[in-house]
Coordinates of C-alpha atoms in Angstrom, one line a residue:
Chain Z
M1 CA -15.7 1.8 -32.9
V2 CA -16.4 0.4 -29.3
P3 CA -20.0 0.8 -28.2
K4 CA -20.4 3.2 -24.3
L5 CA -22.0 1.5 -21.7
S6 CA -24.8 3.2 -20.2
Q7 CA -25.3 3.9 -16.5
D8 CA -28.6 1.5 -16.9
D9 CA -25.7 -1.1 -17.9
Y10 CA -24.2 -0.5 -14.5
R11 CA -27.3 -0.4 -11.9
K12 CA -29.0 -3.6 -13.2
S13 CA -26.0 -5.5 -13.7
N14 CA -23.6 -8.1 -12.1
I15 CA -20.2 -6.5 -11.6
G16 CA -18.7 -9.9 -12.3
F17 CA -20.6 -9.8 -16.0
V18 CA -19.7 -6.0 -16.5
C19 CA -16.3 -7.0 -15.8
S20 CA -15.7 -9.5 -18.0
Q21 CA -18.5 -10.8 -20.5
L22 CA -20.4 -7.4 -21.4
Q23 CA -16.2 -6.2 -22.5
V24 CA -15.9 -9.5 -24.3
N25 CA -19.6 -8.5 -25.6
R26 CA -18.5 -5.1 -26.7
G27 CA -15.3 -6.6 -29.1
L28 CA -12.8 -6.0 -26.6
G29 CA -12.3 -10.1 -25.7
G30 CA -9.0 -10.0 -27.2
K31 CA -8.0 -6.9 -25.8
I32 CA -5.4 -7.7 -22.7
A33 CA -7.5 -7.1 -19.2
V34 CA -4.4 -7.6 -17.0
R35 CA -0.8 -7.8 -17.9
F36 CA 0.3 -9.4 -14.4
L37 CA 4.1 -9.3 -13.5
D38 CA 5.8 -12.1 -11.1
A39 CA 8.4 -11.3 -8.9
E40 CA 10.9 -11.7 -11.5
L41 CA 9.1 -9.5 -13.7
K42 CA 7.9 -12.4 -15.7
V43 CA 5.3 -11.5 -18.0
T44 CA 1.4 -13.3 -18.0
D45 CA -1.2 -11.8 -19.8
L46 CA -5.3 -12.4 -19.3
S47 CA -7.2 -11.0 -21.8
Y48 CA -11.3 -10.2 -21.8
Q49 CA -12.4 -13.6 -23.1
D50 CA -9.6 -15.5 -20.5
L51 CA -10.9 -13.4 -17.8
N52 CA -14.6 -14.3 -19.2
L53 CA -14.3 -17.9 -19.4
R54 CA -11.9 -18.8 -16.4
S55 CA -14.5 -16.8 -14.3
N56 CA -17.5 -18.5 -15.9
Q57 CA -15.6 -21.9 -14.4
V58 CA -15.4 -20.1 -11.3
A59 CA -18.9 -19.4 -11.1
N60 CA -19.8 -22.6 -12.4
L61 CA -17.3 -24.3 -10.0
L62 CA -19.0 -22.7 -6.9
R63 CA -22.5 -24.2 -8.0
S64 CA -21.5 -27.5 -8.5
E65 CA -19.7 -27.4 -5.0
G66 CA -23.3 -26.2 -3.6
F67 CA -22.4 -23.4 -2.7
E68 CA -25.5 -20.9 -2.8
I69 CA -26.9 -17.4 -3.3
G70 CA -25.6 -14.9 -0.4
E71 CA -23.0 -17.1 1.3
K72 CA -19.9 -15.5 1.4
A73 CA -16.7 -16.6 0.0
F74 CA -13.3 -15.1 0.8
I75 CA -9.7 -14.1 -0.9
F76 CA -7.1 -15.2 1.3
L77 CA -4.0 -14.5 -1.5
P78 CA -1.3 -12.7 -2.4
K79 CA -1.4 -10.5 -5.4
C80 CA -1.7 -13.0 -8.2
I81 CA -3.2 -14.0 -11.6
E82 CA -5.8 -16.3 -10.5
I83 CA -7.4 -13.2 -8.0
Y84 CA -9.4 -11.6 -10.9
E85 CA -11.1 -14.6 -11.9
I86 CA -11.5 -15.7 -8.7
F87 CA -13.2 -12.4 -7.5
L88 CA -15.5 -12.2 -10.3
G89 CA -16.4 -15.5 -10.6
I90 CA -17.8 -15.4 -7.0
L91 CA -19.8 -12.5 -8.3
K92 CA -21.2 -13.9 -11.2
A93 CA -22.6 -16.9 -8.8
G94 CA -24.0 -14.4 -7.0
L95 CA -22.0 -15.3 -3.5
V96 CA -20.7 -12.1 -2.0
A97 CA -16.5 -11.7 -2.5
G98 CA -14.8 -11.6 0.8
T99 CA -11.2 -10.1 1.0
L100 CA -8.9 -11.1 3.3
F101 CA -5.0 -9.6 3.0
S102 CA -2.2 -12.2 3.1
S103 CA -0.4 -11.0 5.7
F104 CA -3.3 -11.9 8.4
G105 CA -2.6 -13.7 11.0
P106 CA -5.2 -16.1 12.7
E107 CA -6.9 -14.3 15.4
A108 CA -7.6 -11.6 12.2
L109 CA -8.7 -14.6 10.0
L110 CA -10.7 -16.5 13.1
D111 CA -12.9 -12.7 13.6
R112 CA -13.5 -12.3 10.0
L113 CA -14.7 -15.5 8.8
S114 CA -15.9 -16.6 11.5
D115 CA -18.6 -12.6 12.0
S116 CA -19.1 -13.6 8.1
G117 CA -19.9 -17.1 8.6
A118 CA -17.8 -17.5 5.6
S119 CA -18.3 -20.6 3.6
V120 CA -15.6 -21.3 1.5
V121 CA -12.2 -19.8 1.1
F122 CA -9.6 -19.7 -1.8
T123 CA -5.9 -19.9 -0.8
K124 CA -2.6 -20.8 -1.0
K125 CA -1.3 -24.4 0.6
K126 CA 1.2 -22.6 2.7
M127 CA -1.5 -20.1 4.0
A128 CA -4.1 -22.9 4.5
G129 CA -2.0 -23.2 7.5
K130 CA -3.0 -20.1 9.3
I131 CA -6.9 -21.1 9.1
M132 CA -6.3 -24.4 10.0
R133 CA -4.9 -23.2 13.6
V134 CA -8.3 -22.1 14.2
I135 CA -10.5 -24.3 12.1
D136 CA -12.4 -25.6 15.1
Q137 CA -14.0 -22.5 15.3
L138 CA -15.0 -22.4 12.1
P139 CA -18.3 -24.6 11.4
N140 CA -19.4 -23.1 8.5
L141 CA -16.5 -22.9 6.9
R142 CA -16.9 -25.9 4.4
E143 CA -14.4 -25.8 1.8
I144 CA -10.6 -24.0 2.2
I145 CA -9.9 -24.6 -1.9
L146 CA -6.5 -24.3 -2.9
I147 CA -5.1 -22.6 -6.1
D148 CA -1.4 -24.1 -5.9
S149 CA -1.8 -27.6 -4.9
D150 CA -4.0 -30.7 -5.8
D151 CA -2.2 -33.2 -3.1
N152 CA -1.9 -34.5 0.5
L153 CA -4.9 -32.3 0.8
E154 CA -6.5 -32.0 4.4
L155 CA -9.4 -31.1 5.9
R156 CA -12.3 -29.2 3.7
Q157 CA -8.9 -28.8 1.4
K158 CA -10.1 -29.0 -2.4
G159 CA -7.7 -28.6 -5.0
Y160 CA -8.5 -25.6 -7.6
N161 CA -6.8 -27.1 -10.6
Q162 CA -8.2 -30.4 -10.5
L163 CA -11.9 -28.9 -9.7
L164 CA -11.8 -26.8 -12.4
S165 CA -10.4 -29.2 -15.0
K166 CA -14.1 -30.6 -15.1
I167 CA -16.1 -27.1 -15.2
P168 CA -17.4 -25.9 -18.5
T169 CA -16.0 -22.6 -19.5
D170 CA -20.1 -21.2 -20.1
F171 CA -21.9 -19.6 -17.5
S172 CA -25.4 -17.8 -18.0
C173 CA -25.1 -14.8 -14.9
S174 CA -28.2 -13.6 -13.4
L175 CA -28.3 -9.4 -12.7
F176 CA -28.5 -9.0 -9.2
G177 CA -28.6 -4.8 -8.9
Q178 CA -29.1 -4.2 -5.2
K179 CA -28.4 -7.8 -3.7
P180 CA -24.9 -7.9 -1.6
A181 CA -21.5 -8.6 -3.9
I182 CA -18.5 -7.6 -1.8
L183 CA -17.7 -7.9 1.6
H184 CA -14.5 -5.6 3.2
Y185 CA -13.8 -5.7 7.2
T186 CA -12.6 -2.3 8.5
S187 CA -11.7 -1.4 11.7
G188 CA -13.2 0.8 14.1
S189 CA -11.7 2.1 17.7
T190 CA -14.5 -0.2 19.6
G191 CA -15.5 -4.0 19.2
K192 CA -14.0 -6.3 16.9
P193 CA -13.7 -5.2 13.1
K194 CA -16.7 -4.6 11.1
G195 CA -18.2 -6.0 7.9
V196 CA -18.9 -3.2 5.5
L197 CA -21.3 -4.8 3.1
H198 CA -21.3 -3.2 -1.0
V199 CA -24.1 -4.0 -3.5
H200 CA -23.6 -5.2 -7.2
S201 CA -25.1 -1.9 -8.2
A202 CA -22.2 0.1 -6.4
I203 CA -20.3 0.0 -9.7
Q204 CA -22.1 2.9 -11.1
S205 CA -20.1 4.7 -8.4
H206 CA -17.2 2.6 -9.2
I207 CA -17.1 3.5 -12.9
S208 CA -18.7 7.3 -12.5
S209 CA -16.1 8.3 -10.3
F210 CA -13.5 6.6 -12.4
E211 CA -14.3 8.5 -15.6
E212 CA -14.2 11.8 -13.2
V213 CA -10.6 11.8 -11.7
F214 CA -9.0 9.3 -13.7
Q215 CA -10.3 10.5 -17.3
P216 CA -9.1 7.4 -18.9
L217 CA -9.2 6.9 -22.6
D218 CA -9.9 3.5 -24.7
D219 CA -6.0 2.7 -24.9
D220 CA -4.5 3.9 -21.3
I221 CA -2.3 1.5 -19.7
Y222 CA -3.6 1.8 -15.6
W223 CA -1.6 0.3 -12.6
C224 CA -3.4 0.6 -9.3
T225 CA -0.6 -0.6 -6.9
A226 CA -3.2 -1.4 -4.0
D227 CA -3.8 -5.1 -2.6
P228 CA -6.6 -6.4 -4.3
A229 CA -8.0 -7.0 -0.1
W230 CA -8.1 -3.3 0.3
V231 CA -11.4 -1.2 -0.6
T232 CA -9.0 0.4 -3.2
G233 CA -7.2 -3.0 -4.6
T234 CA -11.2 -3.9 -5.6
S235 CA -12.8 -0.8 -6.4
Y236 CA -9.9 1.1 -8.4
G237 CA -7.7 -2.9 -8.8
I238 CA -10.3 -4.6 -10.3
I239 CA -13.7 -3.4 -11.0
A240 CA -13.4 0.1 -12.4
P241 CA -10.8 -0.6 -14.8
L242 CA -12.4 -3.9 -16.0
A243 CA -15.8 -1.8 -16.0
R244 CA -13.9 0.5 -18.7
G245 CA -12.7 -2.5 -20.7
I246 CA -9.1 -0.3 -20.4
S247 CA -5.6 -2.6 -19.5
Q248 CA -4.2 -2.9 -16.4
I249 CA -0.7 -4.0 -15.3
Q250 CA -0.1 -6.0 -11.7
Y251 CA 3.0 -6.4 -10.0
A252 CA 3.3 -9.2 -8.0
G253 CA 7.6 -8.0 -6.5
V254 CA 7.8 -6.2 -3.3
F255 CA 8.6 -2.5 -3.4
D256 CA 12.0 -1.3 -5.0
P257 CA 11.3 2.3 -6.5
S258 CA 13.9 1.4 -9.6
I259 CA 11.7 -1.9 -10.6
W260 CA 8.4 0.5 -10.1
L261 CA 9.7 3.0 -12.1
S262 CA 11.4 0.2 -15.0
I263 CA 7.6 -1.2 -15.1
I264 CA 5.8 2.6 -15.6
E265 CA 8.7 3.2 -18.2
R266 CA 8.9 0.0 -19.8
E267 CA 4.7 -1.0 -20.0
K268 CA 4.3 2.8 -20.9
V269 CA 1.8 3.1 -17.8
D270 CA -0.5 5.9 -18.3
L271 CA -2.1 6.2 -15.0
F272 CA -0.5 5.3 -11.8
Y273 CA -2.6 5.4 -9.1
T274 CA -0.3 5.0 -5.2
A275 CA -0.4 5.2 -1.8
P276 CA 1.6 8.4 0.3
T277 CA 3.4 5.7 2.1
V278 CA 5.4 4.1 -0.6
L279 CA 5.5 8.1 -2.0
R280 CA 7.6 8.4 1.0
M281 CA 9.3 5.3 0.7
M282 CA 10.7 6.7 -2.5
M283 CA 11.6 10.2 -1.1
Q284 CA 14.0 8.4 1.6
F285 CA 16.1 7.4 -1.8
E286 CA 18.8 9.7 -3.6
N287 CA 17.1 11.3 -6.1
E288 CA 19.5 10.6 -8.8
I289 CA 17.5 7.1 -8.7
Y290 CA 14.9 8.8 -10.8
A291 CA 16.5 11.0 -13.2
G292 CA 17.9 7.7 -15.4
F293 CA 14.0 7.3 -16.3
D294 CA 11.8 8.7 -19.0
L295 CA 8.1 9.2 -17.0
S296 CA 7.1 11.4 -19.9
G297 CA 4.9 9.1 -21.0
L298 CA 2.5 9.1 -17.5
R299 CA 0.0 11.2 -17.9
H300 CA -1.2 11.5 -14.3
I301 CA 0.0 10.3 -10.9
Y302 CA -3.3 9.9 -8.1
S303 CA -2.8 8.9 -4.4
I304 CA -5.2 7.5 -1.8
G305 CA -4.3 6.1 1.9
E306 CA -3.8 9.0 4.0
P307 CA -3.5 12.7 3.1
L308 CA -0.9 13.9 0.8
N309 CA 1.5 16.0 2.7
P310 CA 2.4 19.4 0.5
E311 CA 6.3 18.1 1.2
I312 CA 5.6 14.5 -0.8
Y313 CA 3.9 17.4 -3.5
K314 CA 6.4 19.0 -4.3
W315 CA 9.3 16.5 -4.6
G316 CA 6.8 15.0 -7.5
V317 CA 6.7 17.9 -9.4
Q318 CA 11.0 18.3 -8.4
V319 CA 12.0 15.0 -8.9
L320 CA 9.0 13.0 -10.7
K321 CA 8.4 15.8 -12.8
H322 CA 4.8 15.1 -12.0
E323 CA 1.7 16.3 -9.8
I324 CA 0.0 14.1 -7.2
Y325 CA -3.8 14.1 -7.3
D326 CA -4.9 13.2 -3.7
T327 CA -8.2 11.7 -3.5
W328 CA -10.4 10.5 -0.6
F329 CA -12.7 7.7 0.3
Q330 CA -13.3 4.6 2.6
T331 CA -14.2 1.4 3.2
E332 CA -17.9 2.1 3.6
T333 CA -18.0 5.1 0.7
G334 CA -16.8 2.1 -1.8
A335 CA -15.6 5.0 -4.0
I336 CA -13.7 8.3 -4.4
Q337 CA -16.0 10.9 -3.3
I338 CA -13.6 13.9 -2.9
A339 CA -10.4 14.1 -5.3
N340 CA -8.1 16.6 -6.8
R341 CA -8.5 16.6 -10.3
P342 CA -7.4 17.4 -13.6
P343 CA -8.6 20.1 -14.7
F344 CA -8.7 22.0 -11.3
K345 CA -5.4 23.5 -9.6
I346 CA -4.0 21.7 -6.5
K347 CA -3.6 22.7 -3.6
P348 CA -0.6 21.1 -1.8
G349 CA -2.2 19.3 1.3
S350 CA -5.6 19.6 0.2
M351 CA -7.6 16.9 -0.7
G352 CA -9.4 18.0 -3.6
M353 CA -13.4 19.2 -4.0
P354 CA -16.3 16.7 -4.1
L355 CA -17.5 14.9 -7.0
S356 CA -19.6 16.2 -9.1
S357 CA -22.6 13.8 -7.8
V358 CA -21.3 14.1 -3.9
Q359 CA -22.9 16.5 -1.6
M360 CA -20.7 17.0 1.3
A361 CA -20.9 18.7 4.3
I362 CA -18.8 20.0 7.8
L363 CA -20.9 19.9 10.6
D364 CA -20.5 20.6 14.5
E365 CA -21.5 19.0 17.4
G366 CA -25.1 20.1 17.1
C367 CA -25.4 19.2 13.4
N368 CA -25.1 22.4 11.9
K369 CA -23.1 23.6 9.3
L370 CA -20.1 25.0 9.9
P371 CA -19.2 28.2 7.2
T372 CA -15.8 28.0 5.2
E373 CA -12.6 27.4 7.1
N374 CA -14.1 25.9 10.3
V375 CA -13.1 22.3 11.7
G376 CA -16.0 19.9 11.9
K377 CA -17.3 16.5 11.0
L378 CA -17.2 15.4 7.3
V379 CA -20.2 14.1 6.6
L380 CA -21.7 13.0 2.9
K381 CA -26.1 13.2 2.0
P382 CA -26.5 9.6 1.6
G383 CA -27.6 7.2 -1.4
W384 CA -24.4 7.5 -3.5
P385 CA -24.7 3.9 -5.2
S386 CA -21.4 2.4 -3.9
M387 CA -22.8 3.5 -0.2
F388 CA -22.2 0.7 2.1
V389 CA -25.6 -1.4 2.9
G390 CA -24.9 -2.7 6.4
Y391 CA -21.8 -3.7 8.9
L392 CA -22.8 -7.6 9.1
N393 CA -24.2 -8.5 12.5
Q394 CA -23.7 -4.8 13.1
T395 CA -27.2 -2.8 12.8
D396 CA -26.7 -0.9 15.3
S397 CA -23.2 -0.1 14.2
Y398 CA -24.4 0.6 10.9
N399 CA -27.4 3.3 12.1
S400 CA -25.2 5.2 14.3
K401 CA -23.1 6.3 11.4
F402 CA -26.2 7.9 9.7
R403 CA -27.8 11.3 11.8
C404 CA -29.6 14.2 11.2
G405 CA -29.3 13.5 7.5
Y406 CA -25.8 12.3 6.6
Y407 CA -23.2 9.6 6.3
H408 CA -20.7 10.6 9.6
S409 CA -17.2 9.8 8.1
G410 CA -15.3 10.3 10.9
D411 CA -12.9 12.3 9.7
L412 CA -12.9 16.0 10.7
A413 CA -11.7 18.2 8.0
A414 CA -12.3 22.1 6.9
I415 CA -13.5 23.6 3.8
D416 CA -11.7 26.5 2.1
E417 CA -13.6 29.0 0.4
D418 CA -12.8 27.9 -3.2
G419 CA -14.7 24.3 -2.4
Y420 CA -11.3 22.5 -1.3
V421 CA -11.2 20.1 1.5
W422 CA -8.6 20.1 4.1
F423 CA -8.0 16.9 6.4
K424 CA -7.9 18.2 10.1
G425 CA -7.9 14.5 12.0
R426 CA -10.1 11.7 13.2
D427 CA -12.9 12.4 15.6
D428 CA -12.7 8.2 17.0
D429 CA -9.2 6.4 17.8
V430 CA -8.7 4.5 15.0
I431 CA -5.3 4.6 13.7
N432 CA -4.6 5.4 9.9
T433 CA -1.1 3.7 9.2
S434 CA -0.1 3.5 5.9
G435 CA -3.5 4.3 4.8
H436 CA -4.4 0.8 6.3
L437 CA -7.3 1.7 9.8
V438 CA -5.7 -0.4 12.8
S439 CA -8.5 -1.3 16.1
P440 CA -6.7 -0.1 19.1
F441 CA -8.9 -2.6 20.3
E442 CA -8.4 -5.4 18.4
V443 CA -4.8 -4.9 19.1
E444 CA -5.1 -4.4 23.1
S445 CA -7.5 -7.7 23.0
S446 CA -4.4 -9.6 21.6
L447 CA -1.4 -8.4 23.7
L448 CA -3.7 -9.4 27.0
E449 CA -3.3 -13.2 25.9
M450 CA 0.6 -12.4 26.6
D451 CA 1.5 -14.7 29.8
E452 CA 3.7 -10.9 30.1
I453 CA 1.5 -8.3 30.3
A454 CA -1.1 -7.4 32.8
D455 CA -3.2 -4.8 31.1
V456 CA -2.6 -1.8 28.2
G457 CA -4.1 0.8 25.8
V458 CA -3.0 1.8 22.1
I459 CA -3.3 4.9 20.7
G460 CA -1.9 5.8 17.2
A461 CA 1.0 8.5 17.3
P462 CA 2.2 10.7 13.7
D463 CA 5.2 9.0 12.5
P464 CA 7.0 10.6 9.3
L465 CA 6.6 7.5 6.9
V466 CA 3.5 5.6 7.8
W467 CA 1.3 8.8 8.6
E468 CA 0.7 7.5 12.4
K469 CA 2.2 4.4 14.1
V470 CA 0.4 2.0 16.9
V471 CA 2.0 2.7 20.2
A472 CA 1.5 0.4 23.2
F473 CA 0.7 1.3 26.8
V474 CA 2.0 -2.0 28.4
K475 CA 1.9 -2.5 32.4
L476 CA 3.5 -5.7 32.7
K477 CA 3.0 -8.6 35.0
P478 CA 4.8 -8.6 38.3
A479 CA 8.3 -9.6 38.4
V480 CA 8.7 -9.5 34.4
D481 CA 10.8 -6.7 33.2
M482 CA 11.2 -4.7 29.7
T483 CA 14.0 -5.9 27.7
S484 CA 14.3 -5.5 24.2
A485 CA 13.8 -9.0 23.8
L486 CA 10.5 -8.7 25.4
A487 CA 9.3 -5.4 23.1
L488 CA 10.6 -7.6 19.9
K489 CA 8.5 -10.9 21.3
I490 CA 5.7 -8.5 21.8
K491 CA 6.3 -6.5 18.2
L492 CA 5.9 -10.4 16.6
Y493 CA 3.4 -11.3 19.0
I494 CA 0.7 -8.7 16.7
S495 CA 2.8 -9.3 13.7
N496 CA 1.9 -13.0 13.9
H497 CA -1.1 -13.3 15.3
V498 CA -3.3 -10.0 14.1
S499 CA -1.4 -8.1 11.1
P500 CA 2.3 -6.5 10.2
L501 CA 0.6 -3.6 9.9
A502 CA -1.0 -3.2 13.6
T503 CA 2.7 -3.8 14.9
P504 CA 3.4 -1.2 17.4
G505 CA 5.9 1.0 16.4
E506 CA 6.7 2.0 20.1
I507 CA 6.0 0.3 23.2
I508 CA 5.9 1.9 27.0
T509 CA 6.0 0.4 29.7
V510 CA 3.6 2.3 32.4
G511 CA 2.5 1.6 35.9
K512 CA -1.6 1.9 35.3
I513 CA -3.1 2.0 32.7
P514 CA -5.6 5.0 32.7
K515 CA -9.6 3.8 32.6
N516 CA -12.7 5.6 33.1
Q517 CA -15.4 4.1 35.3
S518 CA -16.8 1.9 33.2
G519 CA -13.1 0.1 32.7
K520 CA -12.8 1.9 29.1
V521 CA -9.4 2.6 28.0
M522 CA -9.0 6.3 28.3
R523 CA -7.2 7.5 25.3
R524 CA -7.3 10.5 25.2
V525 CA -5.1 11.0 28.8
L526 CA -2.4 8.1 27.3
R527 CA -2.3 10.8 24.3
S528 CA -1.1 13.6 27.0
I529 CA 1.0 10.9 28.2
Y530 CA 2.7 10.8 25.0
N531 CA 2.6 14.0 24.3
G532 CA 3.4 15.8 27.2
T533 CA 0.3 17.9 27.5
D534 CA -2.2 18.1 30.2
P535 CA -5.0 15.2 30.1
G536 CA -7.7 18.0 31.0
D537 CA -10.9 16.5 33.2
M538 CA -9.6 13.0 35.2
S539 CA -12.8 12.9 37.2
T540 CA -14.0 9.9 35.3
M541 CA -11.4 8.1 35.9
E542 CA -11.1 4.6 38.0
E543 CA -9.6 4.8 41.1
E544 CA -6.9 2.2 42.4
Chain A
M25 CA 30.0 -16.5 12.5
I26 CA 26.6 -17.8 11.9
N27 CA 25.4 -20.2 9.1
I28 CA 22.3 -20.1 6.7
E29 CA 20.8 -22.6 9.7
D30 CA 20.9 -19.9 12.4
L31 CA 19.3 -17.4 10.2
S32 CA 16.7 -19.3 8.8
E33 CA 15.7 -20.1 12.6
V34 CA 14.7 -16.1 13.1
F35 CA 13.0 -16.2 9.4
R36 CA 11.0 -18.9 11.4
V37 CA 10.0 -17.2 14.0
V38 CA 9.0 -13.4 11.9
F39 CA 7.5 -15.1 9.5
D40 CA 5.6 -17.4 11.7
D41 CA 6.3 -20.6 9.6
E42 CA 7.9 -24.0 11.1
E43 CA 8.9 -25.1 8.1
L44 CA 10.6 -22.3 6.6
S45 CA 14.3 -22.7 4.9
V46 CA 16.0 -19.7 3.2
T47 CA 19.1 -19.8 0.8
E48 CA 21.8 -17.2 0.3
E49 CA 20.1 -16.4 -3.2
N50 CA 16.6 -15.7 -1.6
T51 CA 15.2 -11.6 -2.0
A52 CA 12.1 -10.3 -0.5
N53 CA 9.9 -12.1 -3.2
D54 CA 10.9 -15.4 -2.5
I55 CA 9.6 -15.6 0.9
E56 CA 5.7 -14.8 1.6
G57 CA 5.1 -11.7 3.4
W58 CA 8.5 -10.4 3.5
D59 CA 7.6 -6.7 2.7
S60 CA 9.1 -3.2 4.4
M61 CA 6.7 -3.5 7.5
T62 CA 8.6 -7.2 8.3
H63 CA 11.9 -6.4 6.8
V64 CA 11.7 -4.0 10.3
L65 CA 10.6 -6.5 12.3
L66 CA 13.4 -9.4 10.6
L67 CA 16.2 -7.1 11.0
S68 CA 15.3 -6.2 14.4
A69 CA 15.1 -10.1 15.5
I70 CA 18.5 -10.9 13.7
E71 CA 20.0 -7.6 15.6
E72 CA 18.1 -9.0 19.1
K73 CA 19.3 -12.3 18.3
F74 CA 23.2 -11.7 17.7
G75 CA 23.6 -8.7 19.5
I76 CA 24.4 -6.6 16.6
E77 CA 23.1 -3.2 15.5
F78 CA 22.5 -2.9 11.6
N79 CA 22.7 0.8 10.6
Q80 CA 20.2 2.8 7.7
K81 CA 22.9 2.8 5.2
E82 CA 23.8 -0.5 5.5
V83 CA 19.8 -1.4 5.4
R84 CA 18.8 -0.5 2.1
K85 CA 22.4 -1.9 0.3
F86 CA 20.8 -5.8 1.6
Q87 CA 19.2 -7.5 -1.8
T88 CA 19.5 -10.8 -1.0
V89 CA 19.7 -13.2 2.4
G90 CA 23.4 -14.0 1.9
D91 CA 24.3 -9.9 1.5
L92 CA 21.8 -9.9 5.6
L93 CA 24.2 -13.3 6.0
A94 CA 27.8 -11.4 5.4
S95 CA 26.4 -8.5 7.2
V96 CA 25.6 -10.4 10.0
N97 CA 29.4 -12.1 10.3
G98 CA 31.1 -8.8 9.6
K99 CA 29.8 -7.4 12.8
L100 CA 30.5 -11.0 14.4
R101 CA 34.1 -11.0 13.5

């Protein structure tokens, strides 16, 4: 009998310790923690004991290299088996683990590494080239540790395997509780990306929400398809399943519905957590593809990222023969707050009901609670363990999220008479594309660096595949004409400098970008132009 | 007719990697960053560079760089 863990075990603890050593202490050392399938489906198993020893080595490595508690260590890697030991090792050593999408370009990297004062980055040789382009602007970055190369090292680079070869596997872990643990950057509608900080005791929310929503059994096989750089990938792709002591699958290959379903079938996946964009991509293939797979072993499918359209739910029931449970949370909340989950009946299109510990309300502009069926601001009573503890270096922005005793999510929603929550939109300009938040400001700032562009304004617009696409309105410099070649150049510029996620899906040439008298882009007017509707009050618009 | 080096040149621009060189056997799994998002950009860049157009059905059939090369050359013929 494997001993159960109490909330006290989690509250006082260290995420790195709970996800490895504590599982070994429970007698799970020989159990598979992560079964990693590379792009060719070659299997590498990592047991809880392996994970514990290797993450101990990473913690020792950081200490021996002189990194101290509280310093920021970033992971800039594609999906790979090393991510788990590095993430947990950073936390065991008391450093703050920051995440970066492997698709980020130099500008996106500079924004995040510079703002955080990052001390060390774990990456691959080839990807390090993007950091090297901006390294002169990163004086605090002392080491770039390459997991795939010990040779031909450049400035500040070190080889991971060479370093680990001399490092012991025993490490005495301190319990950090309320100390900072994880740093995710998220986009707001204004300014640069903000560093969202969570503490070690956030693990209480990860595990309690995992139990309430996913309801895992001890022998379950779990697969969360989220990138580990995304909050879902860390909270539910690393922390929750490891803290629960179950086995999980990770796959490094690109999306292919046949391969993904064959993995579910072959590996006997019980719980599958993915994104609506993935499900919409699956819907584009002929239904016959799915007929050959036996998914009867799969107990539940869950979704996260952007609202799950009723069409996807119906398709899941008809084609995959499974209901799809939509869930809701944000980088700032750290863990699921609202969800469809068994045994409650799903209302297609609703994000479900608040979890048992969550106090949620819908407020009007004056902070008054709205009755059912009314659209207002989705707010949460603060105090849950995984609530973010700050935006790094942006105290005012952090404080602005808490008003009249509630955390304001920025989402607009309504609650029906049965307690189900329905997403209705955002009350800011952030663009949700494939479940990732894109800041219009970040895209605008980057585009203004292009020689051909005089001015730019960016909005999000509905898209049938990715929920919202990035739409860029550009004013070109004199004598520059919009051509298909220039449109492609603009897209590639954002893809390579910021991220493929932020790439405009549509580019519209205009003679003038509407701005108010303080010079701020009037996105409301751009949205009206895009939708062909009346822009309303234009009295604050700047004159020529 | 184009060759694999012509196609490599487009890959280098799209994936911002001056050292990238593709082979006909390569798949999306072999090239860092080649996912559903960059795939759209890649096809747009190939269309622009060689003055061709792909249709949706063709796009789904591409498994390897060799498939892409054959399709481009089929259209240029």
